[in-house]
Amino acid sequence: MVKTKIAQLAPKFVLTVMDDDVAGLEQRKVEIWETKKNDIVLKGFRKGHVPREHAENAIGYDNLYEEVVREVVARGIRESGQKVVGVGQAFIDLFAKDQPVVARVEVWLEPAVHVVDASGKKTFEGIEFEAPDVSVEDAEVEALIQRMRDAAATTKTVEREAVSGDVVVIDFIGKLAADGSPFRGNTATSYQVIVGAGILLPEFEAQLVGVKTGDVKDVALTFPDTWPAKELAGKQAIFATTVKEVKERNLPEVNDDFAKQMGYESLVSAREKMNEGLMLNKQQQTQAQVEQQLLMGLLRSVNVDPIPESMIQHQVGVLIQNMLEGVGMNLEDYLKKAKITKEELITQHQQAAMTDIRARLVLKAIAEHEKLVVTPEEEEQALKIAQMTQFKDMDIETLRKQIDREALAVNICVKKAMALVQEKAVHKVKLAGGPALQQ
């Protein structure tokens, strides 16, 4: 049986672990000896024929059976009832034949979260947030229909001057006007531009009105001061442009036939479905903004004890790995491209890591305090969502067997805690040109 005792040695703790199941410990040592004895080589003995007692003395009892101590410590951590988030150095106090194992291990515990203040008030209630009333204008639906018309447009080559709405196929080479030097992204071949659509700078597209196939012209423009490539912002450039083709676009008429081609029953149905889709998208965006406000409010209102460095380092690693996967680069290539050191990259992510950790700790603490539980229906729904979004190559039954149910339950409870915080929050509707009103 494993017994544990914990003592604080700021900023960490020391967990003392004792396993007094002597018979079980000795049996485990026998198992370890059987797996190692054939590989032990000592002077004066043939390989695999070293007497056990001799090996224990020559190699060292602690070294030969180190797995026993590691297993006892790991079991002690699991059974201690403590929320251990980091493990440091272990010290052996007693480890000998026919004796209990006693060891001490440095641990970092999950920081305490104070969801109730000294007066008994729940610190996660009454968080204020602002959210606008969500609606969809007819013009937004029509703009979506227009984008679908653009996507379904057909083209035909024409022998005339280009007008707004035409597709002009061009080659271009750009150079800075001041010194004729090239710049990144200064060339393109067979680039298709819808004149007036805003794909390129308006100043560029405007100079394509009136061109014909075979024309060669210099297009001069000035990059805006807000241009993302700072080395080009505010500078003048000249693009040597060759017109290879002018194509007229034919857009489908907006009627029931067009709606059916787009997968709807009718034009009326299409507008209704688009309205619903736009509304859902706006609601999701608004909800994300609300949750962000609530999280920031929680972090201001709910006190969290200092976060162990091991937790911060782990979360920084997660954020960096997610970022690298998102850009499709390895760490070495990213550092070269960004022209920063690994230490600088870590520093850039530390604040976000601490915010993520504190937010999750607070929501977990709320779930525990409010005794939020996961129903079988909620777990099943979460499994299906995970299968559709994260584990598309795995069937639901395999996922059900392999997924970490405890982690899944925590994620569900965190979401339920956020819903509870929003339920207990104060919604302030901000009126245009006026003060926020409590709802």
Tab-separated table of N, CA and C in Angstrom, residues 162-262:
chain	number	residue	atom	x	y	z
A	162	ALA	N	-11.069	46.790	-73.083
A	162	ALA	CA	-11.612	46.275	-71.833
A	162	ALA	C	-12.455	47.332	-71.125
A	163	VAL	N	-13.542	46.874	-70.538
A	163	VAL	CA	-14.395	47.746	-69.738
A	163	VAL	C	-14.492	47.147	-68.334
A	164	SER	N	-15.022	47.922	-67.416
A	164	SER	CA	-15.184	47.440	-66.058
A	164	SER	C	-16.031	46.170	-66.040
A	165	GLY	N	-15.560	45.157	-65.318
A	165	GLY	CA	-16.256	43.870	-65.267
A	165	GLY	C	-15.639	42.826	-66.160
A	166	ASP	N	-14.823	43.239	-67.145
A	166	ASP	CA	-14.129	42.271	-68.005
A	166	ASP	C	-12.992	41.602	-67.249
A	167	VAL	N	-12.580	40.445	-67.783
A	167	VAL	CA	-11.380	39.770	-67.281
A	167	VAL	C	-10.233	40.118	-68.219
A	168	VAL	N	-9.161	40.671	-67.669
A	168	VAL	CA	-7.979	40.998	-68.464
A	168	VAL	C	-6.842	40.097	-67.998
A	169	VAL	N	-6.261	39.360	-68.969
A	169	VAL	CA	-5.146	38.453	-68.661
A	169	VAL	C	-3.848	39.188	-68.981
A	170	ILE	N	-2.973	39.321	-67.963
A	170	ILE	CA	-1.771	40.138	-68.148
A	170	ILE	C	-0.520	39.447	-67.615
A	171	ASP	N	0.630	39.849	-68.162
A	171	ASP	CA	1.944	39.598	-67.574
A	171	ASP	C	2.441	40.947	-67.066
A	172	PHE	N	3.114	40.954	-65.927
A	172	PHE	CA	3.682	42.231	-65.492
A	172	PHE	C	4.983	42.020	-64.718
A	173	ILE	N	5.821	43.055	-64.815
A	173	ILE	CA	7.063	43.119	-64.042
A	173	ILE	C	7.112	44.491	-63.403
A	174	GLY	N	7.183	44.518	-62.082
A	174	GLY	CA	7.177	45.791	-61.369
A	174	GLY	C	8.547	46.163	-60.839
A	175	LYS	N	8.829	47.464	-60.866
A	175	LYS	CA	10.076	47.986	-60.305
A	175	LYS	C	9.770	49.285	-59.569
A	176	LEU	N	10.572	49.573	-58.561
A	176	LEU	CA	10.399	50.837	-57.853
A	176	LEU	C	10.779	51.992	-58.760
A	177	ALA	N	9.976	53.042	-58.747
A	177	ALA	CA	10.210	54.170	-59.649
A	177	ALA	C	11.496	54.914	-59.309
A	178	ALA	N	11.863	54.930	-58.039
A	178	ALA	CA	13.019	55.716	-57.611
A	178	ALA	C	14.330	55.205	-58.170
A	179	ASP	N	14.542	53.873	-58.124
A	179	ASP	CA	15.843	53.327	-58.533
A	179	ASP	C	15.747	52.124	-59.465
A	180	GLY	N	14.515	51.753	-59.841
A	180	GLY	CA	14.344	50.639	-60.768
A	180	GLY	C	14.582	49.271	-60.164
A	181	SER	N	14.660	49.199	-58.840
A	181	SER	CA	14.940	47.903	-58.198
A	181	SER	C	13.674	47.061	-58.118
A	182	PRO	N	13.823	45.739	-58.263
A	182	PRO	CA	12.663	44.843	-58.135
A	182	PRO	C	12.287	44.675	-56.663
A	183	PHE	N	11.171	44.018	-56.410
A	183	PHE	CA	10.733	43.771	-55.036
A	183	PHE	C	9.944	42.469	-55.015
A	184	ARG	N	9.728	41.975	-53.830
A	184	ARG	CA	9.043	40.690	-53.683
A	184	ARG	C	7.622	40.769	-54.241
A	185	GLY	N	7.239	39.774	-55.058
A	185	GLY	CA	5.909	39.738	-55.648
A	185	GLY	C	5.733	40.697	-56.804
A	186	ASN	N	6.843	41.069	-57.440
A	186	ASN	CA	6.772	42.104	-58.490
A	186	ASN	C	6.453	41.553	-59.869
A	187	THR	N	6.393	40.218	-60.013
A	187	THR	CA	6.138	39.654	-61.341
A	187	THR	C	4.984	38.660	-61.296
A	188	ALA	N	4.316	38.534	-62.428
A	188	ALA	CA	3.262	37.528	-62.581
A	188	ALA	C	3.087	37.234	-64.061
A	189	THR	N	2.669	36.009	-64.332
A	189	THR	CA	2.436	35.578	-65.713
A	189	THR	C	1.015	35.068	-65.846
A	190	SER	N	0.335	35.515	-66.917
A	190	SER	CA	-1.060	35.109	-67.194
A	190	SER	C	-1.954	35.341	-65.980
A	191	TYR	N	-1.787	36.499	-65.379
A	191	TYR	CA	-2.574	36.862	-64.196
A	191	TYR	C	-3.928	37.395	-64.643
A	192	GLN	N	-5.001	36.826	-64.092
A	192	GLN	CA	-6.343	37.219	-64.503
A	192	GLN	C	-6.922	38.237	-63.515
A	193	VAL	N	-7.292	39.382	-64.051
A	193	VAL	CA	-7.835	40.460	-63.234
A	193	VAL	C	-9.248	40.789	-63.692
A	194	ILE	N	-10.184	40.791	-62.745
A	194	ILE	CA	-11.523	41.283	-63.056
A	194	ILE	C	-11.484	42.792	-62.830
A	195	VAL	N	-11.554	43.539	-63.897
A	195	VAL	CA	-11.385	44.988	-63.812
A	195	VAL	C	-12.486	45.588	-62.932
A	196	GLY	N	-12.042	46.313	-61.902
A	196	GLY	CA	-12.984	46.961	-61.003
A	196	GLY	C	-13.415	46.110	-59.827
A	197	ALA	N	-12.887	44.879	-59.737
A	197	ALA	CA	-13.305	43.985	-58.653
A	197	ALA	C	-12.490	44.181	-57.384
A	198	GLY	N	-11.388	44.938	-57.471
A	198	GLY	CA	-10.585	45.196	-56.278
A	198	GLY	C	-9.613	44.097	-55.932
A	199	ILE	N	-9.299	43.216	-56.909
A	199	ILE	CA	-8.311	42.163	-56.657
A	199	ILE	C	-6.931	42.784	-56.506
A	200	LEU	N	-6.614	43.710	-57.403
A	200	LEU	CA	-5.377	44.473	-57.300
A	200	LEU	C	-5.704	45.861	-56.766
A	201	LEU	N	-4.702	46.684	-56.597
A	201	LEU	CA	-4.951	48.046	-56.143
A	201	LEU	C	-5.860	48.766	-57.144
A	202	PRO	N	-6.822	49.547	-56.664
A	202	PRO	CA	-7.736	50.264	-57.570
A	202	PRO	C	-6.989	51.104	-58.600
A	203	GLU	N	-5.869	51.680	-58.197
A	203	GLU	CA	-5.078	52.506	-59.098
A	203	GLU	C	-4.546	51.688	-60.276
A	204	PHE	N	-4.227	50.419	-60.013
A	204	PHE	CA	-3.753	49.525	-61.077
A	204	PHE	C	-4.916	49.156	-61.997
A	205	GLU	N	-6.018	48.700	-61.396
A	205	GLU	CA	-7.148	48.224	-62.198
A	205	GLU	C	-7.740	49.331	-63.065
A	206	ALA	N	-7.764	50.542	-62.546
A	206	ALA	CA	-8.334	51.654	-63.313
A	206	ALA	C	-7.588	51.879	-64.618
A	207	GLN	N	-6.294	51.599	-64.631
A	207	GLN	CA	-5.487	51.803	-65.834
A	207	GLN	C	-5.598	50.650	-66.831
A	208	LEU	N	-6.380	49.615	-66.465
A	208	LEU	CA	-6.636	48.524	-67.408
A	208	LEU	C	-7.890	48.781	-68.236
A	209	VAL	N	-8.696	49.749	-67.835
A	209	VAL	CA	-9.872	50.111	-68.642
A	209	VAL	C	-9.380	50.708	-69.959
A	210	GLY	N	-9.859	50.143	-71.065
A	210	GLY	CA	-9.479	50.646	-72.388
A	210	GLY	C	-8.346	49.886	-73.058
A	211	VAL	N	-7.714	48.932	-72.369
A	211	VAL	CA	-6.627	48.177	-73.012
A	211	VAL	C	-7.210	47.124	-73.934
A	212	LYS	N	-6.386	46.686	-74.920
A	212	LYS	CA	-6.776	45.643	-75.863
A	212	LYS	C	-5.702	44.566	-75.865
A	213	THR	N	-6.068	43.407	-76.396
A	213	THR	CA	-5.115	42.306	-76.512
A	213	THR	C	-3.884	42.765	-77.295
A	214	GLY	N	-2.716	42.493	-76.749
A	214	GLY	CA	-1.467	42.874	-77.407
A	214	GLY	C	-0.895	44.196	-76.928
A	215	ASP	N	-1.666	44.968	-76.171
A	215	ASP	CA	-1.169	46.254	-75.677
A	215	ASP	C	-0.033	46.041	-74.677
A	216	VAL	N	0.912	46.953	-74.720
A	216	VAL	CA	1.994	46.991	-73.730
A	216	VAL	C	2.005	48.386	-73.136
A	217	LYS	N	1.908	48.478	-71.822
A	217	LYS	CA	1.876	49.801	-71.197
A	217	LYS	C	2.512	49.747	-69.815
A	218	ASP	N	2.982	50.883	-69.372
A	218	ASP	CA	3.512	51.009	-68.018
A	218	ASP	C	2.394	51.489	-67.101
A	219	VAL	N	2.150	50.745	-66.058
A	219	VAL	CA	1.136	51.110	-65.071
A	219	VAL	C	1.866	51.673	-63.850
A	220	ALA	N	1.654	52.947	-63.598
A	220	ALA	CA	2.311	53.600	-62.468
A	220	ALA	C	1.339	53.724	-61.295
A	221	LEU	N	1.844	53.490	-60.099
A	221	LEU	CA	0.996	53.604	-58.913
A	221	LEU	C	1.848	53.903	-57.693
A	222	THR	N	1.170	54.260	-56.617
A	222	THR	CA	1.819	54.487	-55.333
A	222	THR	C	1.211	53.539	-54.306
A	223	PHE	N	2.072	52.759	-53.654
A	223	PHE	CA	1.578	51.848	-52.619
A	223	PHE	C	1.041	52.659	-51.438
A	224	PRO	N	-0.095	52.251	-50.887
A	224	PRO	CA	-0.654	52.983	-49.734
A	224	PRO	C	0.322	52.966	-48.554
A	225	ASP	N	0.196	53.960	-47.696
A	225	ASP	CA	1.037	54.027	-46.496
A	225	ASP	C	0.773	52.844	-45.564
A	226	THR	N	-0.397	52.239	-45.708
A	226	THR	CA	-0.759	51.106	-44.846
A	226	THR	C	-0.448	49.757	-45.499
A	227	TRP	N	0.320	49.750	-46.581
A	227	TRP	CA	0.628	48.506	-47.299
A	227	TRP	C	1.337	47.528	-46.347
A	228	PRO	N	0.905	46.243	-46.321
A	228	PRO	CA	1.491	45.273	-45.375
A	228	PRO	C	3.010	45.142	-45.482
A	229	ALA	N	3.536	45.156	-46.727
A	229	ALA	CA	4.992	45.097	-46.898
A	229	ALA	C	5.542	46.495	-46.623
A	230	LYS	N	6.063	46.693	-45.420
A	230	LYS	CA	6.443	48.031	-44.977
A	230	LYS	C	7.520	48.664	-45.860
A	231	GLU	N	8.357	47.810	-46.473
A	231	GLU	CA	9.420	48.374	-47.310
A	231	GLU	C	8.866	49.017	-48.582
A	232	LEU	N	7.577	48.739	-48.901
A	232	LEU	CA	6.954	49.317	-50.104
A	232	LEU	C	5.963	50.433	-49.765
A	233	ALA	N	5.555	50.524	-48.510
A	233	ALA	CA	4.528	51.497	-48.117
A	233	ALA	C	4.915	52.918	-48.516
A	234	GLY	N	3.990	53.582	-49.232
A	234	GLY	CA	4.199	54.966	-49.628
A	234	GLY	C	5.110	55.170	-50.823
A	235	LYS	N	5.631	54.104	-51.396
A	235	LYS	CA	6.577	54.236	-52.504
A	235	LYS	C	5.871	54.085	-53.855
A	236	GLN	N	6.454	54.706	-54.881
A	236	GLN	CA	5.921	54.617	-56.237
A	236	GLN	C	6.575	53.453	-56.971
A	237	ALA	N	5.777	52.831	-57.828
A	237	ALA	CA	6.285	51.707	-58.620
A	237	ALA	C	5.719	51.788	-60.025
A	238	ILE	N	6.441	51.186	-60.958
A	238	ILE	CA	5.994	51.123	-62.346
A	238	ILE	C	5.970	49.664	-62.771
A	239	PHE	N	4.830	49.226	-63.308
A	239	PHE	CA	4.659	47.848	-63.747
A	239	PHE	C	4.604	47.805	-65.273
A	240	ALA	N	5.622	47.168	-65.867
A	240	ALA	CA	5.600	46.948	-67.312
A	240	ALA	C	4.598	45.830	-67.580
A	241	THR	N	3.493	46.188	-68.249
A	241	THR	CA	2.355	45.274	-68.348
A	241	THR	C	2.053	44.920	-69.802
A	242	THR	N	1.892	43.623	-70.049
A	242	THR	CA	1.521	43.128	-71.381
A	242	THR	C	0.144	42.493	-71.303
A	243	VAL	N	-0.770	42.952	-72.154
A	243	VAL	CA	-2.135	42.424	-72.168
A	243	VAL	C	-2.180	41.221	-73.105
A	244	LYS	N	-2.486	40.068	-72.575
A	244	LYS	CA	-2.492	38.839	-73.380
A	244	LYS	C	-3.890	38.491	-73.891
A	245	GLU	N	-4.929	38.937	-73.160
A	245	GLU	CA	-6.285	38.577	-73.569
A	245	GLU	C	-7.285	39.434	-72.806
A	246	VAL	N	-8.387	39.752	-73.500
A	246	VAL	CA	-9.518	40.419	-72.849
A	246	VAL	C	-10.721	39.501	-72.987
A	247	LYS	N	-11.360	39.225	-71.856
A	247	LYS	CA	-12.497	38.301	-71.880
A	247	LYS	C	-13.723	38.964	-71.254
A	248	GLU	N	-14.839	38.789	-71.925
A	248	GLU	CA	-16.108	39.325	-71.427
A	248	GLU	C	-16.761	38.289	-70.516
A	249	ARG	N	-17.247	38.762	-69.393
A	249	ARG	CA	-17.917	37.848	-68.457
A	249	ARG	C	-19.424	37.881	-68.674
A	250	ASN	N	-20.031	36.696	-68.655
A	250	ASN	CA	-21.486	36.564	-68.754
A	250	ASN	C	-21.995	35.971	-67.445
A	251	LEU	N	-22.738	36.776	-66.700
A	251	LEU	CA	-23.254	36.329	-65.410
A	251	LEU	C	-24.650	35.745	-65.572
A	252	PRO	N	-24.945	34.656	-64.851
A	252	PRO	CA	-26.286	34.062	-64.947
A	252	PRO	C	-27.344	34.986	-64.361
A	253	GLU	N	-28.551	34.901	-64.898
A	253	GLU	CA	-29.651	35.695	-64.352
A	253	GLU	C	-30.053	35.142	-62.991
A	254	VAL	N	-30.521	36.040	-62.148
A	254	VAL	CA	-30.957	35.633	-60.809
A	254	VAL	C	-32.415	35.205	-60.895
A	255	ASN	N	-32.623	33.893	-60.968
A	255	ASN	CA	-33.977	33.350	-61.056
A	255	ASN	C	-33.992	31.956	-60.420
A	256	ASP	N	-35.129	31.287	-60.531
A	256	ASP	CA	-35.252	29.958	-59.921
A	256	ASP	C	-34.265	28.969	-60.519
A	257	ASP	N	-34.018	29.059	-61.841
A	257	ASP	CA	-33.075	28.129	-62.469
A	257	ASP	C	-31.677	28.298	-61.883
A	258	PHE	N	-31.257	29.544	-61.683
A	258	PHE	CA	-29.943	29.804	-61.081
A	258	PHE	C	-29.898	29.252	-59.653
A	259	ALA	N	-30.967	29.469	-58.906
A	259	ALA	CA	-31.020	28.979	-57.528
A	259	ALA	C	-30.898	27.456	-57.491
A	260	LYS	N	-31.574	26.779	-58.425
A	260	LYS	CA	-31.501	25.315	-58.455
A	260	LYS	C	-30.093	24.837	-58.809
A	261	GLN	N	-29.420	25.569	-59.721
A	261	GLN	CA	-28.036	25.218	-60.057
A	261	GLN	C	-27.128	25.331	-58.837
A	262	MET	N	-27.464	26.231	-57.932
A	262	MET	CA	-26.678	26.435	-56.715
A	262	MET	C	-27.103	25.494	-55.584
